[in-house]
PDB file of N, CA and C in Angstrom:
ATOM      1  N   UNK A 738      -5.199   5.376 -15.966  1.00 63.00           N
ATOM      2  CA  UNK A 738      -4.116   5.602 -15.037  1.00 63.00           C
ATOM      3  C   UNK A 738      -4.236   4.600 -13.897  1.00 63.00           C
ATOM      4  N   UNK A 739      -3.115   4.077 -13.461  1.00 74.00           N
ATOM      5  CA  UNK A 739      -3.073   3.133 -12.345  1.00 74.00           C
ATOM      6  C   UNK A 739      -2.472   3.823 -11.133  1.00 74.00           C
ATOM      7  N   UNK A 740      -2.882   3.363  -9.976  1.00 82.00           N
ATOM      8  CA  UNK A 740      -2.390   3.949  -8.741  1.00 82.00           C
ATOM      9  C   UNK A 740      -1.976   2.845  -7.792  1.00 82.00           C
ATOM     10  N   UNK A 741      -0.735   2.883  -7.346  1.00 90.00           N
ATOM     11  CA  UNK A 741      -0.264   1.977  -6.303  1.00 90.00           C
ATOM     12  C   UNK A 741      -0.367   2.744  -4.987  1.00 90.00           C
ATOM     13  N   UNK A 742      -0.794   2.052  -3.946  1.00 93.00           N
ATOM     14  CA  UNK A 742      -1.102   2.701  -2.672  1.00 93.00           C
ATOM     15  C   UNK A 742      -0.243   2.101  -1.562  1.00 93.00           C
ATOM     16  N   UNK A 743       0.309   2.939  -0.673  1.00 96.00           N
ATOM     17  CA  UNK A 743       1.086   2.411   0.443  1.00 96.00           C
ATOM     18  C   UNK A 743       0.192   1.914   1.570  1.00 96.00           C
ATOM     19  N   UNK A 744       0.629   0.830   2.188  1.00 97.00           N
ATOM     20  CA  UNK A 744      -0.069   0.282   3.347  1.00 97.00           C
ATOM     21  C   UNK A 744       0.929  -0.388   4.276  1.00 97.00           C
ATOM     22  N   UNK A 745       0.512  -0.579   5.518  1.00 98.00           N
ATOM     23  CA  UNK A 745       1.396  -1.154   6.541  1.00 98.00           C
ATOM     24  C   UNK A 745       1.077  -2.632   6.743  1.00 98.00           C
ATOM     25  N   UNK A 746       2.104  -3.471   6.668  1.00 98.00           N
ATOM     26  CA  UNK A 746       1.952  -4.913   6.865  1.00 98.00           C
ATOM     27  C   UNK A 746       1.676  -5.179   8.345  1.00 98.00           C
ATOM     28  N   UNK A 747       0.549  -5.870   8.623  1.00 98.00           N
ATOM     29  CA  UNK A 747       0.202  -6.155  10.016  1.00 98.00           C
ATOM     30  C   UNK A 747       0.257  -7.652  10.341  1.00 98.00           C
ATOM     31  N   UNK A 748       0.288  -8.497   9.301  1.00 98.00           N
ATOM     32  CA  UNK A 748       0.361  -9.943   9.520  1.00 98.00           C
ATOM     33  C   UNK A 748       0.874 -10.586   8.236  1.00 98.00           C
ATOM     34  N   UNK A 749       1.702 -11.627   8.378  1.00 98.00           N
ATOM     35  CA  UNK A 749       2.215 -12.359   7.225  1.00 98.00           C
ATOM     36  C   UNK A 749       1.833 -13.821   7.357  1.00 98.00           C
ATOM     37  N   UNK A 750       1.340 -14.385   6.261  1.00 98.00           N
ATOM     38  CA  UNK A 750       0.953 -15.798   6.212  1.00 98.00           C
ATOM     39  C   UNK A 750       1.952 -16.543   5.334  1.00 98.00           C
ATOM     40  N   UNK A 751       2.810 -17.343   5.972  1.00 95.00           N
ATOM     41  CA  UNK A 751       3.819 -18.132   5.264  1.00 95.00           C
ATOM     42  C   UNK A 751       3.389 -19.584   5.081  1.00 95.00           C
ATOM     43  N   UNK A 752       2.111 -19.887   5.287  1.00 96.00           N
ATOM     44  CA  UNK A 752       1.661 -21.282   5.235  1.00 96.00           C
ATOM     45  C   UNK A 752       1.793 -21.904   3.850  1.00 96.00           C
ATOM     46  N   UNK A 753       1.743 -21.105   2.791  1.00 95.00           N
ATOM     47  CA  UNK A 753       1.929 -21.595   1.430  1.00 95.00           C
ATOM     48  C   UNK A 753       3.191 -20.947   0.871  1.00 95.00           C
ATOM     49  N   UNK A 754       4.298 -21.681   0.797  1.00 89.00           N
ATOM     50  CA  UNK A 754       5.555 -21.077   0.342  1.00 89.00           C
ATOM     51  C   UNK A 754       5.509 -20.584  -1.106  1.00 89.00           C
ATOM     52  N   UNK A 755       4.541 -21.034  -1.873  1.00 93.00           N
ATOM     53  CA  UNK A 755       4.436 -20.599  -3.271  1.00 93.00           C
ATOM     54  C   UNK A 755       3.542 -19.373  -3.442  1.00 93.00           C
ATOM     55  N   UNK A 756       2.853 -18.979  -2.376  1.00 96.00           N
ATOM     56  CA  UNK A 756       1.988 -17.800  -2.441  1.00 96.00           C
ATOM     57  C   UNK A 756       1.959 -17.131  -1.066  1.00 96.00           C
ATOM     58  N   UNK A 757       3.005 -16.389  -0.773  1.00 97.00           N
ATOM     59  CA  UNK A 757       3.136 -15.697   0.513  1.00 97.00           C
ATOM     60  C   UNK A 757       2.202 -14.493   0.514  1.00 97.00           C
ATOM     61  N   UNK A 758       1.335 -14.434   1.514  1.00 98.00           N
ATOM     62  CA  UNK A 758       0.327 -13.380   1.610  1.00 98.00           C
ATOM     63  C   UNK A 758       0.523 -12.580   2.898  1.00 98.00           C
ATOM     64  N   UNK A 759      -0.029 -11.373   2.904  1.00 98.00           N
ATOM     65  CA  UNK A 759       0.032 -10.521   4.091  1.00 98.00           C
ATOM     66  C   UNK A 759      -1.275  -9.766   4.244  1.00 98.00           C
ATOM     67  N   UNK A 760      -1.613  -9.461   5.482  1.00 98.00           N
ATOM     68  CA  UNK A 760      -2.693  -8.529   5.777  1.00 98.00           C
ATOM     69  C   UNK A 760      -2.037  -7.148   5.817  1.00 98.00           C
ATOM     70  N   UNK A 761      -2.567  -6.236   5.011  1.00 98.00           N
ATOM     71  CA  UNK A 761      -1.988  -4.900   4.915  1.00 98.00           C
ATOM     72  C   UNK A 761      -3.066  -3.875   5.234  1.00 98.00           C
ATOM     73  N   UNK A 762      -2.715  -2.938   6.115  1.00 97.00           N
ATOM     74  CA  UNK A 762      -3.633  -1.899   6.558  1.00 97.00           C
ATOM     75  C   UNK A 762      -3.438  -0.648   5.704  1.00 97.00           C
ATOM     76  N   UNK A 763      -4.485  -0.289   4.963  1.00 95.00           N
ATOM     77  CA  UNK A 763      -4.493   0.913   4.152  1.00 95.00           C
ATOM     78  C   UNK A 763      -5.379   1.953   4.836  1.00 95.00           C
ATOM     79  N   UNK A 764      -4.824   2.671   5.791  1.00 91.00           N
ATOM     80  CA  UNK A 764      -5.542   3.723   6.526  1.00 91.00           C
ATOM     81  C   UNK A 764      -6.867   3.217   7.097  1.00 91.00           C
ATOM     82  N   UNK A 765      -6.825   2.052   7.719  1.00 94.00           N
ATOM     83  CA  UNK A 765      -8.006   1.494   8.369  1.00 94.00           C
ATOM     84  C   UNK A 765      -8.719   0.416   7.576  1.00 94.00           C
ATOM     85  N   UNK A 766      -8.391   0.260   6.323  1.00 95.00           N
ATOM     86  CA  UNK A 766      -8.968  -0.807   5.498  1.00 95.00           C
ATOM     87  C   UNK A 766      -7.909  -1.886   5.350  1.00 95.00           C
ATOM     88  N   UNK A 767      -8.218  -3.100   5.802  1.00 97.00           N
ATOM     89  CA  UNK A 767      -7.258  -4.196   5.768  1.00 97.00           C
ATOM     90  C   UNK A 767      -7.582  -5.112   4.596  1.00 97.00           C
ATOM     91  N   UNK A 768      -6.565  -5.372   3.784  1.00 97.00           N
ATOM     92  CA  UNK A 768      -6.708  -6.214   2.601  1.00 97.00           C
ATOM     93  C   UNK A 768      -5.647  -7.310   2.604  1.00 97.00           C
ATOM     94  N   UNK A 769      -5.973  -8.432   1.945  1.00 98.00           N
ATOM     95  CA  UNK A 769      -4.992  -9.484   1.711  1.00 98.00           C
ATOM     96  C   UNK A 769      -4.188  -9.113   0.473  1.00 98.00           C
ATOM     97  N   UNK A 770      -2.868  -9.066   0.626  1.00 98.00           N
ATOM     98  CA  UNK A 770      -1.976  -8.656  -0.451  1.00 98.00           C
ATOM     99  C   UNK A 770      -0.896  -9.723  -0.625  1.00 98.00           C
ATOM    100  N   UNK A 771      -0.614 -10.065  -1.866  1.00 98.00           N
ATOM    101  CA  UNK A 771       0.455 -11.012  -2.167  1.00 98.00           C
ATOM    102  C   UNK A 771       1.804 -10.316  -1.981  1.00 98.00           C
ATOM    103  N   UNK A 772       2.671 -10.918  -1.175  1.00 98.00           N
ATOM    104  CA  UNK A 772       4.012 -10.372  -0.949  1.00 98.00           C
ATOM    105  C   UNK A 772       5.084 -11.357  -1.435  1.00 98.00           C
ATOM    106  N   UNK A 773       4.685 -12.237  -2.329  1.00 97.00           N
ATOM    107  CA  UNK A 773       5.588 -13.269  -2.831  1.00 97.00           C
ATOM    108  C   UNK A 773       6.865 -12.670  -3.439  1.00 97.00           C
ATOM    109  N   UNK A 774       6.759 -11.540  -4.112  1.00 96.00           N
ATOM    110  CA  UNK A 774       7.910 -10.923  -4.766  1.00 96.00           C
ATOM    111  C   UNK A 774       8.815 -10.177  -3.797  1.00 96.00           C
ATOM    112  N   UNK A 775       8.395 -10.068  -2.535  1.00 97.00           N
ATOM    113  CA  UNK A 775       9.178  -9.342  -1.530  1.00 97.00           C
ATOM    114  C   UNK A 775       9.521 -10.262  -0.357  1.00 97.00           C
ATOM    115  N   UNK A 776      10.438 -11.203  -0.554  1.00 95.00           N
ATOM    116  CA  UNK A 776      10.733 -12.168   0.516  1.00 95.00           C
ATOM    117  C   UNK A 776      11.272 -11.530   1.793  1.00 95.00           C
ATOM    118  N   UNK A 777      11.818 -10.312   1.694  1.00 97.00           N
ATOM    119  CA  UNK A 777      12.397  -9.654   2.866  1.00 97.00           C
ATOM    120  C   UNK A 777      11.386  -8.846   3.674  1.00 97.00           C
ATOM    121  N   UNK A 778      10.132  -8.746   3.197  1.00 98.00           N
ATOM    122  CA  UNK A 778       9.133  -7.949   3.896  1.00 98.00           C
ATOM    123  C   UNK A 778       8.828  -8.546   5.269  1.00 98.00           C
ATOM    124  N   UNK A 779       8.585  -7.654   6.240  1.00 98.00           N
ATOM    125  CA  UNK A 779       8.273  -8.113   7.596  1.00 98.00           C
ATOM    126  C   UNK A 779       7.147  -7.265   8.181  1.00 98.00           C
ATOM    127  N   UNK A 780       6.558  -7.744   9.246  1.00 98.00           N
ATOM    128  CA  UNK A 780       5.490  -7.014   9.923  1.00 98.00           C
ATOM    129  C   UNK A 780       6.025  -5.640  10.337  1.00 98.00           C
ATOM    130  N   UNK A 781       5.215  -4.607  10.058  1.00 98.00           N
ATOM    131  CA  UNK A 781       5.602  -3.237  10.371  1.00 98.00           C
ATOM    132  C   UNK A 781       6.134  -2.475   9.171  1.00 98.00           C
ATOM    133  N   UNK A 782       6.524  -3.201   8.114  1.00 98.00           N
ATOM    134  CA  UNK A 782       6.986  -2.538   6.899  1.00 98.00           C
ATOM    135  C   UNK A 782       5.811  -1.908   6.164  1.00 98.00           C
ATOM    136  N   UNK A 783       6.120  -0.875   5.404  1.00 98.00           N
ATOM    137  CA  UNK A 783       5.148  -0.292   4.482  1.00 98.00           C
ATOM    138  C   UNK A 783       5.453  -0.818   3.092  1.00 98.00           C
ATOM    139  N   UNK A 784       4.404  -1.230   2.383  1.00 98.00           N
ATOM    140  CA  UNK A 784       4.578  -1.703   1.019  1.00 98.00           C
ATOM    141  C   UNK A 784       3.737  -0.851   0.082  1.00 98.00           C
ATOM    142  N   UNK A 785       4.178  -0.775  -1.158  1.00 96.00           N
ATOM    143  CA  UNK A 785       3.418  -0.128  -2.204  1.00 96.00           C
ATOM    144  C   UNK A 785       2.688  -1.229  -2.950  1.00 96.00           C
ATOM    145  N   UNK A 786       1.350  -1.187  -2.943  1.00 97.00           N
ATOM    146  CA  UNK A 786       0.552  -2.278  -3.512  1.00 97.00           C
ATOM    147  C   UNK A 786      -0.321  -1.789  -4.658  1.00 97.00           C
ATOM    148  N   UNK A 787      -0.484  -2.677  -5.624  1.00 96.00           N
ATOM    149  CA  UNK A 787      -1.341  -2.407  -6.784  1.00 96.00           C
ATOM    150  C   UNK A 787      -2.018  -3.712  -7.171  1.00 96.00           C
ATOM    151  N   UNK A 788      -3.321  -3.669  -7.323  1.00 95.00           N
ATOM    152  CA  UNK A 788      -4.171  -4.819  -7.679  1.00 95.00           C
ATOM    153  C   UNK A 788      -3.796  -6.097  -6.923  1.00 95.00           C
ATOM    154  N   UNK A 789      -3.640  -5.966  -5.614  1.00 96.00           N
ATOM    155  CA  UNK A 789      -3.419  -7.132  -4.767  1.00 96.00           C
ATOM    156  C   UNK A 789      -1.996  -7.629  -4.685  1.00 96.00           C
ATOM    157  N   UNK A 790      -1.054  -6.911  -5.286  1.00 97.00           N
ATOM    158  CA  UNK A 790       0.356  -7.313  -5.273  1.00 97.00           C
ATOM    159  C   UNK A 790       1.201  -6.213  -4.633  1.00 97.00           C
ATOM    160  N   UNK A 791       2.083  -6.614  -3.737  1.00 98.00           N
ATOM    161  CA  UNK A 791       3.047  -5.675  -3.175  1.00 98.00           C
ATOM    162  C   UNK A 791       4.194  -5.541  -4.172  1.00 98.00           C
ATOM    163  N   UNK A 792       4.470  -4.313  -4.585  1.00 96.00           N
ATOM    164  CA  UNK A 792       5.478  -4.071  -5.607  1.00 96.00           C
ATOM    165  C   UNK A 792       6.859  -3.767  -5.028  1.00 96.00           C
ATOM    166  N   UNK A 793       6.878  -3.050  -3.913  1.00 96.00           N
ATOM    167  CA  UNK A 793       8.147  -2.765  -3.248  1.00 96.00           C
ATOM    168  C   UNK A 793       7.894  -2.304  -1.821  1.00 96.00           C
ATOM    169  N   UNK A 794       8.970  -2.237  -1.057  1.00 97.00           N
ATOM    170  CA  UNK A 794       8.911  -1.789   0.333  1.00 97.00           C
ATOM    171  C   UNK A 794       9.294  -0.310   0.361  1.00 97.00           C
ATOM    172  N   UNK A 795       8.517   0.474   1.108  1.00 96.00           N
ATOM    173  CA  UNK A 795       8.797   1.903   1.271  1.00 96.00           C
ATOM    174  C   UNK A 795       9.299   2.160   2.682  1.00 96.00           C
ATOM    175  N   UNK A 796      10.145   3.192   2.830  1.00 96.00           N
ATOM    176  CA  UNK A 796      10.472   3.581   4.196  1.00 96.00           C
ATOM    177  C   UNK A 796       9.261   4.327   4.764  1.00 96.00           C
ATOM    178  N   UNK A 797       9.147   4.333   6.069  1.00 96.00           N
ATOM    179  CA  UNK A 797       7.964   4.883   6.728  1.00 96.00           C
ATOM    180  C   UNK A 797       7.712   6.340   6.353  1.00 96.00           C
ATOM    181  N   UNK A 798       8.761   7.146   6.298  1.00 96.00           N
ATOM    182  CA  UNK A 798       8.594   8.571   5.978  1.00 96.00           C
ATOM    183  C   UNK A 798       7.982   8.741   4.590  1.00 96.00           C
ATOM    184  N   UNK A 799       8.512   8.038   3.620  1.00 94.00           N
ATOM    185  CA  UNK A 799       7.999   8.127   2.249  1.00 94.00           C
ATOM    186  C   UNK A 799       6.549   7.651   2.177  1.00 94.00           C
ATOM    187  N   UNK A 800       6.249   6.564   2.881  1.00 95.00           N
ATOM    188  CA  UNK A 800       4.883   6.030   2.876  1.00 95.00           C
ATOM    189  C   UNK A 800       3.900   7.034   3.476  1.00 95.00           C
ATOM    190  N   UNK A 801       4.247   7.619   4.602  1.00 95.00           N
ATOM    191  CA  UNK A 801       3.343   8.564   5.265  1.00 95.00           C
ATOM    192  C   UNK A 801       3.151   9.830   4.440  1.00 95.00           C
ATOM    193  N   UNK A 802       4.214  10.281   3.757  1.00 95.00           N
ATOM    194  CA  UNK A 802       4.082  11.446   2.875  1.00 95.00           C
ATOM    195  C   UNK A 802       3.122  11.140   1.720  1.00 95.00           C
ATOM    196  N   UNK A 803       3.241   9.945   1.151  1.00 91.00           N
ATOM    197  CA  UNK A 803       2.369   9.554   0.043  1.00 91.00           C
ATOM    198  C   UNK A 803       0.925   9.446   0.501  1.00 91.00           C
ATOM    199  N   UNK A 804       0.708   8.863   1.672  1.00 91.00           N
ATOM    200  CA  UNK A 804      -0.652   8.752   2.222  1.00 91.00           C
ATOM    201  C   UNK A 804      -1.244  10.141   2.423  1.00 91.00           C
ATOM    202  N   UNK A 805      -0.443  11.066   2.928  1.00 92.00           N
ATOM    203  CA  UNK A 805      -0.909  12.441   3.137  1.00 92.00           C
ATOM    204  C   UNK A 805      -1.302  13.095   1.814  1.00 92.00           C
ATOM    205  N   UNK A 806      -0.502  12.895   0.771  1.00 90.00           N
ATOM    206  CA  UNK A 806      -0.824  13.458  -0.541  1.00 90.00           C
ATOM    207  C   UNK A 806      -2.106  12.859  -1.118  1.00 90.00           C
ATOM    208  N   UNK A 807      -2.301  11.571  -0.929  1.00 87.00           N
ATOM    209  CA  UNK A 807      -3.523  10.917  -1.416  1.00 87.00           C
ATOM    210  C   UNK A 807      -4.739  11.485  -0.681  1.00 87.00           C
ATOM    211  N   UNK A 808      -4.599  11.709   0.621  1.00 89.00           N
ATOM    212  CA  UNK A 808      -5.706  12.313   1.390  1.00 89.00           C
ATOM    213  C   UNK A 808      -6.031  13.711   0.876  1.00 89.00           C
ATOM    214  N   UNK A 809      -5.003  14.484   0.537  1.00 89.00           N
ATOM    215  CA  UNK A 809      -5.226  15.824  -0.012  1.00 89.00           C
ATOM    216  C   UNK A 809      -6.000  15.743  -1.323  1.00 89.00           C
ATOM    217  N   UNK A 810      -5.693  14.772  -2.152  1.00 84.00           N
ATOM    218  CA  UNK A 810      -6.415  14.604  -3.411  1.00 84.00           C
ATOM    219  C   UNK A 810      -7.899  14.362  -3.159  1.00 84.00           C
ATOM    220  N   UNK A 811      -8.205  13.648  -2.101  1.00 81.00           N
ATOM    221  CA  UNK A 811      -9.593  13.360  -1.766  1.00 81.00           C
ATOM    222  C   UNK A 811     -10.358  14.588  -1.321  1.00 81.00           C
ATOM    223  N   UNK A 812      -9.643  15.641  -0.937  1.00 75.00           N
ATOM    224  CA  UNK A 812     -10.282  16.867  -0.478  1.00 75.00           C
ATOM    225  C   UNK A 812     -10.562  17.848  -1.607  1.00 75.00           C
ATOM    226  N   UNK A 813     -10.074  17.561  -2.795  1.00 70.00           N
ATOM    227  CA  UNK A 813     -10.301  18.450  -3.941  1.00 70.00           C
ATOM    228  C   UNK A 813     -11.755  18.326  -4.388  1.00 70.00           C
ATOM    229  N   UNK A 814     -12.421  19.451  -4.521  1.00 63.00           N
ATOM    230  CA  UNK A 814     -13.797  19.477  -5.010  1.00 63.00           C
ATOM    231  C   UNK A 814     -13.736  19.651  -6.520  1.00 63.00           C
ATOM    232  N   UNK A 815     -13.870  18.571  -7.250  1.00 58.00           N
ATOM    233  CA  UNK A 815     -13.742  18.597  -8.708  1.00 58.00           C
ATOM    234  C   UNK A 815     -14.774  19.518  -9.327  1.00 58.00           C
ATOM    235  N   UNK A 816     -15.942  19.608  -8.766  1.00 60.00           N
ATOM    236  CA  UNK A 816     -17.001  20.453  -9.340  1.00 60.00           C
ATOM    237  C   UNK A 816     -16.672  21.943  -9.281  1.00 60.00           C
ATOM    238  N   UNK A 817     -15.784  22.334  -8.373  1.00 57.00           N
ATOM    239  CA  UNK A 817     -15.443  23.750  -8.271  1.00 57.00           C
ATOM    240  C   UNK A 817     -14.256  24.116  -9.148  1.00 57.00           C
ATOM    241  N   UNK A 818     -13.654  23.160  -9.811  1.00 53.00           N
ATOM    242  CA  UNK A 818     -12.499  23.413 -10.674  1.00 53.00           C
ATOM    243  C   UNK A 818     -12.979  23.765 -12.075  1.00 53.00           C
ATOM    244  N   UNK A 819     -12.599  24.922 -12.556  1.00 53.00           N
ATOM    245  CA  UNK A 819     -13.042  25.358 -13.891  1.00 53.00           C
ATOM    246  C   UNK A 819     -12.087  24.937 -14.984  1.00 53.00           C
ATOM    247  N   UNK A 820     -10.857  24.565 -14.632  1.00 51.00           N
ATOM    248  CA  UNK A 820      -9.850  24.212 -15.643  1.00 51.00           C
ATOM    249  C   UNK A 820      -9.795  22.722 -15.930  1.00 51.00           C
ATOM    250  N   UNK A 821     -10.681  21.936 -15.381  1.00 47.00           N
ATOM    251  CA  UNK A 821     -10.605  20.483 -15.584  1.00 47.00           C
ATOM    252  C   UNK A 821     -11.304  20.041 -16.836  1.00 47.00           C
TER     253      UNK A 821
END
């Protein structure tokens, strides 16, 4: 299973027009993400990223809801689940 994760664009590097990159904040972890496929992305936008590529732009409400759900998943104690 693959998981795309929302993050907030904090910086865009346009120095290479063939490989547009951005610094994206994933709840305190900042990663370099390729935003080449999203020419309209701007600082402050939330993007959905998978394996270093931004796949699409999310509205802030949707991004924050997804982040909240991912955090809830992290709170599940797998060892206490008998149906897994």
